[in-house]
């Protein structure tokens, strides 16, 4: 349904997205957003990516990203992943009760990752996605949890 509600898993309790996000954060459960084309369009200011991070979202999987917002996600320590070869969240047949694991190989600029989607009945599906960390410095930012932790560690090491 459209609007600001979701189903909290496990159990499927309907609640606001914010309340569900805070419950996942409190439980230590990382979350993933699935999106369509040009994710982040109109949201390129850094606070938009900060809001994503504060909601406990660890990765965004989209068909494509608005350029600045993608960079801001990396700067906040959120992993941008892009579908390949015409794949989409619709094509995955997601219902909202799946477990999604992001498997990273070598963390490198413009690398690859794999989504492992496990349905409630245990059926698994693996989907290759492109890692949209586009530059070597963005790799460093992501490894440190974002730009601010990266800069702070640099200052403390000096």
PDB file of C-alpha atoms in Angstrom:
ATOM      1  CA  UNK A   1       0.000   0.000   0.000  1.00  0.00           C
ATOM      2  CA  UNK A   2       1.121   3.575  -0.508  1.00  0.00           C
ATOM      3  CA  UNK A   3       1.919   5.797   2.407  1.00  0.00           C
ATOM      4  CA  UNK A   4       4.098   5.728   5.470  1.00  0.00           C
ATOM      5  CA  UNK A   5       3.249   2.273   6.786  1.00  0.00           C
ATOM      6  CA  UNK A   6       4.993  -1.066   6.617  1.00  0.00           C
ATOM      7  CA  UNK A   7       4.750  -4.568   8.013  1.00  0.00           C
ATOM      8  CA  UNK A   8       7.228  -5.257  10.806  1.00  0.00           C
ATOM      9  CA  UNK A   9       8.822  -8.689  10.455  1.00  0.00           C
ATOM     10  CA  UNK A  10       8.605 -11.268  11.783  1.00  0.00           C
ATOM     11  CA  UNK A  11       4.892 -11.357  12.349  1.00  0.00           C
ATOM     12  CA  UNK A  12       3.644  -8.765   9.884  1.00  0.00           C
ATOM     13  CA  UNK A  13       2.452  -6.154  12.408  1.00  0.00           C
ATOM     14  CA  UNK A  14       1.373  -2.988  10.524  1.00  0.00           C
ATOM     15  CA  UNK A  15       3.023   0.190  11.816  1.00  0.00           C
ATOM     16  CA  UNK A  16       4.618   3.419  10.654  1.00  0.00           C
ATOM     17  CA  UNK A  17       7.886   3.089   8.751  1.00  0.00           C
ATOM     18  CA  UNK A  18       9.628   5.186  11.412  1.00  0.00           C
ATOM     19  CA  UNK A  19       8.386   3.001  14.286  1.00  0.00           C
ATOM     20  CA  UNK A  20       9.398  -0.166  12.450  1.00  0.00           C
ATOM     21  CA  UNK A  21      12.813   1.299  11.628  1.00  0.00           C
ATOM     22  CA  UNK A  22      13.425   2.198  15.267  1.00  0.00           C
ATOM     23  CA  UNK A  23      12.416  -1.314  16.358  1.00  0.00           C
ATOM     24  CA  UNK A  24      14.846  -2.823  13.849  1.00  0.00           C
ATOM     25  CA  UNK A  25      17.606  -0.460  15.038  1.00  0.00           C
ATOM     26  CA  UNK A  26      16.915  -1.369  18.691  1.00  0.00           C
ATOM     27  CA  UNK A  27      17.016  -5.073  17.784  1.00  0.00           C
ATOM     28  CA  UNK A  28      20.259  -4.669  15.802  1.00  0.00           C
ATOM     29  CA  UNK A  29      18.602  -5.734  12.543  1.00  0.00           C
ATOM     30  CA  UNK A  30      20.055  -3.958   9.485  1.00  0.00           C
ATOM     31  CA  UNK A  31      17.577  -3.026   6.779  1.00  0.00           C
ATOM     32  CA  UNK A  32      17.632  -2.662   2.992  1.00  0.00           C
ATOM     33  CA  UNK A  33      15.594  -0.355   0.749  1.00  0.00           C
ATOM     34  CA  UNK A  34      14.567  -1.528  -2.725  1.00  0.00           C
ATOM     35  CA  UNK A  35      13.912   1.234  -5.246  1.00  0.00           C
ATOM     36  CA  UNK A  36      13.306   2.015  -8.886  1.00  0.00           C
ATOM     37  CA  UNK A  37      15.033   4.396 -11.261  1.00  0.00           C
ATOM     38  CA  UNK A  38      16.906   7.558 -10.288  1.00  0.00           C
ATOM     39  CA  UNK A  39      16.668   6.829  -6.570  1.00  0.00           C
ATOM     40  CA  UNK A  40      17.253  10.017  -4.614  1.00  0.00           C
ATOM     41  CA  UNK A  41      16.095  12.459  -7.291  1.00  0.00           C
ATOM     42  CA  UNK A  42      15.049  15.613  -5.479  1.00  0.00           C
ATOM     43  CA  UNK A  43      16.875  14.433  -2.354  1.00  0.00           C
ATOM     44  CA  UNK A  44      20.478  15.230  -3.146  1.00  0.00           C
ATOM     45  CA  UNK A  45      21.116  17.307  -0.049  1.00  0.00           C
ATOM     46  CA  UNK A  46      23.269  15.481   2.473  1.00  0.00           C
ATOM     47  CA  UNK A  47      20.523  15.373   5.122  1.00  0.00           C
ATOM     48  CA  UNK A  48      18.462  13.056   2.903  1.00  0.00           C
ATOM     49  CA  UNK A  49      21.201  10.415   3.040  1.00  0.00           C
ATOM     50  CA  UNK A  50      21.683  11.162   6.750  1.00  0.00           C
ATOM     51  CA  UNK A  51      18.004  10.394   7.330  1.00  0.00           C
ATOM     52  CA  UNK A  52      18.431   7.082   5.520  1.00  0.00           C
ATOM     53  CA  UNK A  53      21.375   6.204   7.743  1.00  0.00           C
ATOM     54  CA  UNK A  54      19.591   7.281  10.934  1.00  0.00           C
ATOM     55  CA  UNK A  55      16.709   4.939  10.063  1.00  0.00           C
ATOM     56  CA  UNK A  56      19.209   2.048  10.220  1.00  0.00           C
ATOM     57  CA  UNK A  57      19.222   1.402   6.491  1.00  0.00           C
ATOM     58  CA  UNK A  58      22.499  -0.265   5.551  1.00  0.00           C
ATOM     59  CA  UNK A  59      21.964  -0.641   1.790  1.00  0.00           C
ATOM     60  CA  UNK A  60      19.826   0.758  -1.016  1.00  0.00           C
ATOM     61  CA  UNK A  61      19.264  -1.456  -4.064  1.00  0.00           C
ATOM     62  CA  UNK A  62      17.955   0.528  -7.038  1.00  0.00           C
ATOM     63  CA  UNK A  63      17.681   0.409 -10.827  1.00  0.00           C
ATOM     64  CA  UNK A  64      19.685   3.667 -10.911  1.00  0.00           C
ATOM     65  CA  UNK A  65      20.732   6.530  -8.627  1.00  0.00           C
ATOM     66  CA  UNK A  66      20.682  10.301  -8.773  1.00  0.00           C
ATOM     67  CA  UNK A  67      24.393  11.154  -8.933  1.00  0.00           C
ATOM     68  CA  UNK A  68      24.806  13.375  -5.873  1.00  0.00           C
ATOM     69  CA  UNK A  69      22.503  11.332  -3.655  1.00  0.00           C
ATOM     70  CA  UNK A  70      24.463   8.153  -4.466  1.00  0.00           C
ATOM     71  CA  UNK A  71      27.650   9.892  -3.373  1.00  0.00           C
ATOM     72  CA  UNK A  72      25.967  11.180  -0.215  1.00  0.00           C
ATOM     73  CA  UNK A  73      24.793   7.661   0.658  1.00  0.00           C
ATOM     74  CA  UNK A  74      28.391   6.441   0.525  1.00  0.00           C
ATOM     75  CA  UNK A  75      29.420   9.446   2.614  1.00  0.00           C
ATOM     76  CA  UNK A  76      26.934   8.348   5.282  1.00  0.00           C
ATOM     77  CA  UNK A  77      28.097   4.723   5.196  1.00  0.00           C
ATOM     78  CA  UNK A  78      25.051   3.400   3.312  1.00  0.00           C
ATOM     79  CA  UNK A  79      25.856   0.874   0.579  1.00  0.00           C
ATOM     80  CA  UNK A  80      24.423   1.791  -2.862  1.00  0.00           C
ATOM     81  CA  UNK A  81      23.787  -1.280  -5.029  1.00  0.00           C
ATOM     82  CA  UNK A  82      22.391  -1.242  -8.551  1.00  0.00           C
ATOM     83  CA  UNK A  83      20.405  -3.952 -10.295  1.00  0.00           C
ATOM     84  CA  UNK A  84      21.970  -5.436 -13.442  1.00  0.00           C
ATOM     85  CA  UNK A  85      20.570  -6.729 -16.713  1.00  0.00           C
ATOM     86  CA  UNK A  86      17.023  -5.501 -16.326  1.00  0.00           C
ATOM     87  CA  UNK A  87      16.586  -6.976 -12.827  1.00  0.00           C
ATOM     88  CA  UNK A  88      14.311  -5.087 -10.437  1.00  0.00           C
ATOM     89  CA  UNK A  89      12.644  -5.487  -7.082  1.00  0.00           C
ATOM     90  CA  UNK A  90       9.420  -6.290  -8.954  1.00  0.00           C
ATOM     91  CA  UNK A  91      11.163  -9.106 -10.804  1.00  0.00           C
ATOM     92  CA  UNK A  92      12.293 -10.577  -7.496  1.00  0.00           C
ATOM     93  CA  UNK A  93       8.650 -10.971  -6.484  1.00  0.00           C
ATOM     94  CA  UNK A  94       9.315  -9.534  -3.036  1.00  0.00           C
ATOM     95  CA  UNK A  95       6.466  -9.706  -0.535  1.00  0.00           C
ATOM     96  CA  UNK A  96       8.222  -8.054   2.413  1.00  0.00           C
ATOM     97  CA  UNK A  97       8.773 -11.086   4.623  1.00  0.00           C
ATOM     98  CA  UNK A  98      12.054 -12.154   3.000  1.00  0.00           C
ATOM     99  CA  UNK A  99      15.493 -12.064   4.559  1.00  0.00           C
ATOM    100  CA  UNK A 100      17.987 -10.193   2.381  1.00  0.00           C
ATOM    101  CA  UNK A 101      21.717 -10.707   2.791  1.00  0.00           C
ATOM    102  CA  UNK A 102      24.279  -8.631   0.920  1.00  0.00           C
ATOM    103  CA  UNK A 103      27.402 -10.624   0.125  1.00  0.00           C
ATOM    104  CA  UNK A 104      30.413  -8.527  -0.781  1.00  0.00           C
ATOM    105  CA  UNK A 105      33.451 -10.029  -2.387  1.00  0.00           C
ATOM    106  CA  UNK A 106      36.458  -7.782  -2.518  1.00  0.00           C
ATOM    107  CA  UNK A 107      35.367  -4.265  -1.620  1.00  0.00           C
ATOM    108  CA  UNK A 108      36.607  -2.244  -4.581  1.00  0.00           C
ATOM    109  CA  UNK A 109      35.363   0.653  -6.659  1.00  0.00           C
ATOM    110  CA  UNK A 110      32.776  -0.421  -9.228  1.00  0.00           C
ATOM    111  CA  UNK A 111      32.872  -4.011  -7.997  1.00  0.00           C
ATOM    112  CA  UNK A 112      30.103  -6.546  -7.681  1.00  0.00           C
ATOM    113  CA  UNK A 113      28.006  -7.937  -4.871  1.00  0.00           C
ATOM    114  CA  UNK A 114      25.359 -10.611  -4.507  1.00  0.00           C
ATOM    115  CA  UNK A 115      21.944 -10.362  -2.911  1.00  0.00           C
ATOM    116  CA  UNK A 116      20.804 -13.566  -1.274  1.00  0.00           C
ATOM    117  CA  UNK A 117      17.034 -13.389  -0.873  1.00  0.00           C
ATOM    118  CA  UNK A 118      15.520 -16.038   1.372  1.00  0.00           C
ATOM    119  CA  UNK A 119      11.735 -16.352   1.313  1.00  0.00           C
ATOM    120  CA  UNK A 120       9.699 -17.205   4.399  1.00  0.00           C
ATOM    121  CA  UNK A 121       9.390 -20.794   3.112  1.00  0.00           C
ATOM    122  CA  UNK A 122      13.203 -21.092   2.901  1.00  0.00           C
ATOM    123  CA  UNK A 123      13.500 -20.791  -0.893  1.00  0.00           C
ATOM    124  CA  UNK A 124      16.681 -18.894  -1.808  1.00  0.00           C
ATOM    125  CA  UNK A 125      17.490 -16.764  -4.795  1.00  0.00           C
ATOM    126  CA  UNK A 126      20.796 -15.078  -5.611  1.00  0.00           C
ATOM    127  CA  UNK A 127      20.982 -11.915  -7.704  1.00  0.00           C
ATOM    128  CA  UNK A 128      24.140 -10.164  -8.858  1.00  0.00           C
ATOM    129  CA  UNK A 129      24.220  -6.405  -8.361  1.00  0.00           C
ATOM    130  CA  UNK A 130      26.729  -3.666  -9.115  1.00  0.00           C
ATOM    131  CA  UNK A 131      28.487  -1.997  -6.236  1.00  0.00           C
ATOM    132  CA  UNK A 132      27.972   1.745  -6.775  1.00  0.00           C
ATOM    133  CA  UNK A 133      30.946   2.811  -4.748  1.00  0.00           C
ATOM    134  CA  UNK A 134      32.521   4.463  -7.751  1.00  0.00           C
ATOM    135  CA  UNK A 135      35.968   5.698  -6.655  1.00  0.00           C
ATOM    136  CA  UNK A 136      38.824   4.469  -4.452  1.00  0.00           C
ATOM    137  CA  UNK A 137      38.275   7.296  -1.921  1.00  0.00           C
ATOM    138  CA  UNK A 138      34.619   6.258  -1.636  1.00  0.00           C
ATOM    139  CA  UNK A 139      35.843   2.743  -0.779  1.00  0.00           C
ATOM    140  CA  UNK A 140      37.819   4.278   2.094  1.00  0.00           C
ATOM    141  CA  UNK A 141      34.830   6.339   3.235  1.00  0.00           C
ATOM    142  CA  UNK A 142      32.581   3.275   3.225  1.00  0.00           C
ATOM    143  CA  UNK A 143      35.136   1.102   5.047  1.00  0.00           C
ATOM    144  CA  UNK A 144      35.228   3.680   7.842  1.00  0.00           C
ATOM    145  CA  UNK A 145      31.434   4.044   8.077  1.00  0.00           C
ATOM    146  CA  UNK A 146      31.250   7.330   6.162  1.00  0.00           C
ATOM    147  CA  UNK A 147      33.174  10.551   5.599  1.00  0.00           C
ATOM    148  CA  UNK A 148      33.003  11.855   9.178  1.00  0.00           C
ATOM    149  CA  UNK A 149      34.430   8.690  10.803  1.00  0.00           C
ATOM    150  CA  UNK A 150      37.070   8.570   8.030  1.00  0.00           C
ATOM    151  CA  UNK A 151      38.176  12.170   8.696  1.00  0.00           C
ATOM    152  CA  UNK A 152      38.136  11.696  12.473  1.00  0.00           C
ATOM    153  CA  UNK A 153      40.338   8.600  12.197  1.00  0.00           C
ATOM    154  CA  UNK A 154      42.721  10.518   9.945  1.00  0.00           C
ATOM    155  CA  UNK A 155      42.947  13.359  12.491  1.00  0.00           C
ATOM    156  CA  UNK A 156      43.477  10.990  15.410  1.00  0.00           C
ATOM    157  CA  UNK A 157      46.235   9.149  13.521  1.00  0.00           C
ATOM    158  CA  UNK A 158      48.142  12.390  12.826  1.00  0.00           C
TER     159      UNK A 158
END
